[in-house]
Amino acid sequence: MTAAGLQLREDSGLAARLARSAAVTGEGACLRTEEVAGWLRARVLANRYRVGEIPFAALEGWSFQRDSGDLSHRSGRFFRVAGLHVRTEQGHFPEWQQPIIDQPEIGILGFLVKEFDGVPHFLTQAKMEPGNPHLVQLAPTVQATRSNYTRVHQGAPVRFLEHFRQPRAGTVVTDVLQSEHGAWFLRKANQNVIVETTAEVPPHEDFRWLTLGQLGELLRQDNVVNMDARTVLGCAPVHSGSTALHSDAQVRSWFGRERSRHQVRTDLIPLARVKGWRRDAHAIEHEHGRYFRVKAYAVEASNREVPAWTQPLLEPVGQGVVAFLTRRLSGVPHLLARARVEGGFATTVELGPTVQCIPANYRHLPPGERPAFLDIVQSAEPGQVRYAAVHSEEGGRFRHAESRYLVIDAEVDAPPGFFWVTPGQLTALAQHPHYVNVSARTLLAVVNSAGVRL
Amino acid sequence: MTAAGLQLREDSGLAARLARSAAVTGEGACLRTEEVAGWLRARVLANRYRVGEIPFAALEGWSFQRDSGDLSHRSGRFFRVAGLHVRTEQGHFPEWQQPIIDQPEIGILGFLVKEFDGVPHFLTQAKMEPGNPHLVQLAPTVQATRSNYTRVHQGAPVRFLEHFRQPRAGTVVTDVLQSEHGAWFLRKANQNVIVETTAEVPPHEDFRWLTLGQLGELLRQDNVVNMDARTVLGCAPVHSGSTALHSDAQVRSWFGRERSRHQVRTDLIPLARVKGWRRDAHAIEHEHGRYFRVKAYAVEASNREVPAWTQPLLEPVGQGVVAFLTRRLSGVPHLLARARVEGGFATTVELGPTVQCIPANYRHLPPGERPAFLDIVQSAEPGQVRYAAVHSEEGGRFRHAESRYLVIDAEVDAPPGFFWVTPGQLTALAQHPHYVNVSARTLLAVVNSAGVRL
């Protein structure tokens, strides 16, 4: 109850309603969880999809700039591949150069939510992206770059976008700018939005309503829920809890100190001048075959805003490992967060999972220079593994960028650079920009949707 | 009450205890408010202070780099004056170049708090800075750059620093990285810290305990409380309140949208190549005399870590105006925040006061290009002015950088780019980095310390 024209600052019933949605598994108002695979297959069959590798010279509208060697589109929009020079003062790799995707424009990733029989459901889209392992995965209701929604490519309008642009009829559940992969993207951010509506939403063959619990079931399967859906679900304010090993002020204090002690200098440089990388007619790659390659692709997709196009995609050289260690402290589940430097972060450090790496990149190094806790994760007994599934990253920029996501029981202490936090504390931080990185948000999505019990 | 080893995430009694401190005016445990001026005068007389303008050639350890023309110190530490090229897509000034202070290291601004007779007191320091109008102002307990506290300049150790470095004995009240003036500093941030202690704190002639209410009284006087003290007091979690015109989620959503729609590109460029600015033996200045000058100074201060030194200081060309418009909505006080682009922000946009400018810089422009609401502020009737005082910015980098800070009653609506928020909502955002800019934090300090009644 508030005075006329005022609102409560926090919707106190929201977490409970989302938890109710997370508790509904097996069947929602619209379809059973086991029917989702068939629906996705049907969407693949109903459309014509083709993705083929092509030489850079066959890209349409894309070319390497004469002076810089940067790979960019003639419109100046979408994105470009440039070079990045990173200097830090710490770690085993205090300085390096690399190609980087520069895409300054901010997109919208949005889930529309509506109650059916008192249970909030999320409007999920079957969406094809050229870099996805099975091409079609579950995406949020809206997944649009600014180029998409301002229609630079003169494609069809983005369905349901009206719920996510201001002014909006619905209620904002969350709306926060979040960074994406700082190892591959320069200062990329997207708005992660959940809006609840009570309006009629017309049905469409590419869209289905699912409960949070159903999404949790699907997150236990490999390569079904796409990154854009996972990052938004990771921001859902499901968890709270009033106690923790450290107070919220202590968590923020620790995080600020971690940012302070990492001085990172990043400079854009011409792609042609990046040391240790080479380019031929088909690929930009590291001289020792590490990290990733950039290649060109021709894409056909009969139901996308534009039915055929060509574009570069970034392809990591091996499968990643992304894991939170977890333990109960006085009965309260905690996750071991790590303060991570990634070259493309706008704010130098964000909170990542305990482990986040592509192990193949470290194979040539002595054991002491391997990522902390990677051995614990890779040698975990089955009884320690609370969650394991393979997910791929954004299929519009990355091809077959798969990581094995895990949650592992481990009775360890937090070394410097690591901190035990509760899911409620991570959830609170994820309501603000520049705290929780995209890999941690995927695992937080699994926690939020009861895809793992801690 | 929590299980063994756990804590409450939030200290629910904290806001009330700080409010109690804000209610104590006139006299604290240590001295009466009216005695502060005498104490500051005594500190000036007890020491030898001198600040004199010198030509750049007389700087010791500082010089203009041969290639870039950047003004820097031979140690590579402290700061340098470089050039900045800013490109935005909006506003009356979509592109410009300017000199900028580049100081990547993160300092500590910290207040030590302790209860006397059940009332929290803040340990305040009488500190000389060469750019301060009266040289000595009230500073926080600790005000140290990383060069200070790692003792690059081989000076004396920083008093009371042990309370602010980890591990700490006290309780963290707040600890947050906050940006500073984005028009003058490139991505500068300091840790703003309040730590509460129950330990014995040895007295010192440069330090006095004051209540928040006494600091509020002193904030009603011109040039007494320095910027470093104000920015930390602006982060004190005093205000909460459960209702507002907009929910917290709506405030964050609006803010994210404002960041999204401002695409800002900033590139460091050599100072020698900055267009529209010139340099002679005594100053770097704008060709039309606008914005600011950079000059060199020789400083003597018998009680500083180093007793004599030379350094550049940035000097704005006129007095600034910094104001919040305020109104009650259904009885609840609100402040009109503005989404501001400043070239030096790491994250393009932060929340500033309704008006923040140096009016002299706009005198040559037609009325339509003057800052919004400046006319309302400058023509306010005495009855509308709830607060007015002149404060200066950080005296270690800026010389006589004075602004008139105001809070003005005005029954206006929020145009695009502006949003009505409560002091409690600003306080909540100020617990996180990159939301509330340094000018808004000064006015929030006035609100927090009951220097103004809304």
Coordinates of C-alpha atoms in Angstrom, one line a residue, chain A residues 1-10 77 80 89-90 102 104-108 146 149 164-166 168 172-177 186-187 191 193 195 239-250 252-257 259-263 265-268 329-332 334 346-347 422 424-425 428-429 431-435, chain B residues 1-10 77 80 89-90 102 104-108 146 149 164-166 168 172-177 186-187 191 193 195 239-250 252-257 259-263 265-268 329-332 334 346-347 422 424-425 428-429 431-435:
Chain A
M1 CA 0.0 0.0 0.0
T2 CA 1.5 3.3 -1.0
A3 CA 0.3 6.9 -1.2
A4 CA -1.2 7.9 -4.6
G5 CA 1.4 7.9 -7.3
L6 CA 4.0 6.1 -5.3
Q7 CA 5.2 2.6 -5.6
L8 CA 7.0 0.2 -3.3
R9 CA 10.7 0.3 -4.2
E10 CA 11.0 -3.5 -4.2
R77 CA 27.8 -1.2 -38.4
R80 CA 34.7 -5.3 -36.7
E89 CA 51.0 -5.8 -13.7
Q90 CA 50.2 -9.3 -12.5
D102 CA 34.8 -4.5 -31.4
P104 CA 30.2 -0.8 -29.4
E105 CA 26.5 -1.0 -29.9
I106 CA 24.3 -2.3 -27.1
G107 CA 21.7 -4.9 -27.9
I108 CA 18.6 -6.1 -26.0
R146 CA 20.8 -2.3 -32.2
Y149 CA 16.1 -3.3 -34.1
F164 CA 11.2 -4.1 -24.3
R165 CA 11.4 -0.6 -25.7
Q166 CA 10.3 2.4 -23.6
R168 CA 6.5 -0.2 -21.9
V172 CA 10.2 -4.5 -15.2
V173 CA 11.4 -7.5 -13.3
T174 CA 15.0 -6.8 -14.1
D175 CA 16.8 -4.6 -16.6
V176 CA 20.6 -4.4 -16.4
L177 CA 23.5 -3.9 -18.7
L186 CA 35.9 -5.3 -26.5
R187 CA 33.6 -3.7 -23.9
Q191 CA 20.7 -5.1 -21.8
V193 CA 15.7 -7.6 -19.4
V195 CA 9.4 -7.8 -18.3
H239 CA 17.4 -16.0 -4.5
S240 CA 17.9 -13.8 -1.5
G241 CA 18.6 -15.2 2.0
S242 CA 19.6 -13.1 4.9
T243 CA 22.9 -14.8 6.2
A244 CA 26.2 -15.5 4.6
L245 CA 29.9 -16.0 5.5
H246 CA 30.6 -12.4 4.6
S247 CA 28.2 -9.4 4.8
D248 CA 27.2 -7.7 1.5
A249 CA 29.4 -4.7 2.5
Q250 CA 32.3 -7.1 2.9
R252 CA 31.6 -5.3 -2.2
S253 CA 34.7 -4.2 -0.3
W254 CA 36.6 -7.3 -1.3
F255 CA 35.5 -6.8 -4.9
G256 CA 36.6 -3.2 -5.0
R257 CA 40.0 -4.1 -3.6
R259 CA 39.6 -4.1 -8.9
S260 CA 42.1 -1.7 -7.3
R261 CA 45.0 -4.1 -7.3
H262 CA 44.6 -5.0 -10.9
Q263 CA 45.8 -2.2 -13.1
R265 CA 45.8 -1.0 -19.7
T266 CA 44.1 -1.9 -22.9
D267 CA 44.7 -0.2 -26.3
L268 CA 43.1 -0.9 -29.6
L329 CA 29.0 -23.2 5.5
S330 CA 26.9 -23.5 8.7
G331 CA 24.2 -25.1 6.4
V332 CA 24.1 -22.3 3.9
H334 CA 28.1 -20.9 -1.0
A346 CA 35.2 -2.0 -19.4
T347 CA 36.0 -2.1 -15.7
T422 CA 25.9 -17.1 -1.5
G424 CA 21.6 -14.6 -3.0
Q425 CA 24.7 -12.3 -2.9
A428 CA 22.0 -9.1 -5.7
L429 CA 25.2 -8.1 -7.6
Q431 CA 21.1 -6.6 -10.6
H432 CA 23.9 -4.1 -11.3
P433 CA 26.3 -3.8 -14.3
H434 CA 30.0 -5.0 -14.3
Y435 CA 29.9 -7.4 -11.4
Chain B
M1 CA 21.3 -14.1 15.4
T2 CA 23.0 -16.3 12.9
A3 CA 24.5 -19.8 12.8
A4 CA 28.1 -20.1 13.9
G5 CA 30.4 -18.5 11.4
L6 CA 27.7 -16.7 9.5
Q7 CA 26.7 -13.0 9.5
L8 CA 23.6 -11.0 8.6
R9 CA 24.1 -9.8 5.0
E10 CA 22.9 -6.3 6.0
R77 CA 54.0 7.5 -11.3
R80 CA 50.3 12.8 -16.4
E89 CA 26.5 10.8 -31.3
Q90 CA 24.4 13.3 -29.4
D102 CA 45.6 10.4 -16.7
P104 CA 45.3 5.1 -13.5
E105 CA 46.1 4.3 -9.9
I106 CA 43.3 3.9 -7.4
G107 CA 43.6 5.7 -4.1
I108 CA 41.9 5.3 -0.7
R146 CA 48.6 4.5 -4.2
Y149 CA 50.7 4.6 0.6
F164 CA 41.8 0.8 5.7
R165 CA 44.1 -1.9 4.3
Q166 CA 43.2 -5.5 4.4
R168 CA 41.2 -4.9 8.9
V172 CA 33.1 -2.1 6.9
V173 CA 30.3 0.4 6.8
T174 CA 30.8 1.0 3.1
D175 CA 33.7 0.5 0.6
V176 CA 33.0 1.3 -3.0
L177 CA 35.1 2.4 -6.0
L186 CA 40.5 9.9 -17.4
R187 CA 38.8 7.0 -15.7
Q191 CA 37.9 3.6 -3.0
V193 CA 35.6 3.7 2.6
V195 CA 35.2 1.7 8.6
H239 CA 18.7 6.9 3.9
S240 CA 16.4 4.2 2.9
G241 CA 12.6 4.5 2.7
S242 CA 10.4 2.0 1.0
T243 CA 8.3 4.0 -1.5
A244 CA 9.2 6.2 -4.4
L245 CA 7.7 7.5 -7.7
H246 CA 9.6 4.7 -9.5
S247 CA 10.6 1.2 -8.3
D248 CA 14.3 0.5 -7.9
A249 CA 14.1 -1.8 -10.9
Q250 CA 12.6 1.0 -13.0
R252 CA 18.0 0.8 -12.9
S253 CA 16.2 0.2 -16.1
W254 CA 16.0 3.9 -17.0
F255 CA 19.7 4.2 -16.2
G256 CA 20.7 1.3 -18.4
R257 CA 18.7 2.7 -21.2
R259 CA 23.8 4.3 -21.0
S260 CA 22.7 2.3 -24.1
R261 CA 21.6 5.3 -26.0
H262 CA 24.8 7.3 -25.5
Q263 CA 27.6 5.7 -27.6
R265 CA 34.2 6.7 -28.1
T266 CA 37.2 8.1 -26.2
D267 CA 40.8 7.8 -27.4
L268 CA 43.9 9.0 -25.7
L329 CA 5.7 13.6 -4.6
S330 CA 2.9 12.3 -2.4
G331 CA 4.8 13.7 0.5
V332 CA 8.1 11.9 -0.3
H334 CA 12.6 13.4 -4.6
A346 CA 34.9 4.4 -17.7
T347 CA 31.2 3.6 -18.4
T422 CA 14.5 9.6 -3.7
G424 CA 17.2 6.5 -0.5
Q425 CA 17.4 5.3 -4.1
A428 CA 21.4 2.5 -2.6
L429 CA 23.0 3.2 -6.0
Q431 CA 26.9 1.6 -2.7
H432 CA 28.0 0.4 -6.2
P433 CA 30.5 1.8 -8.6
H434 CA 29.8 3.9 -11.7
Y435 CA 26.3 5.2 -10.8

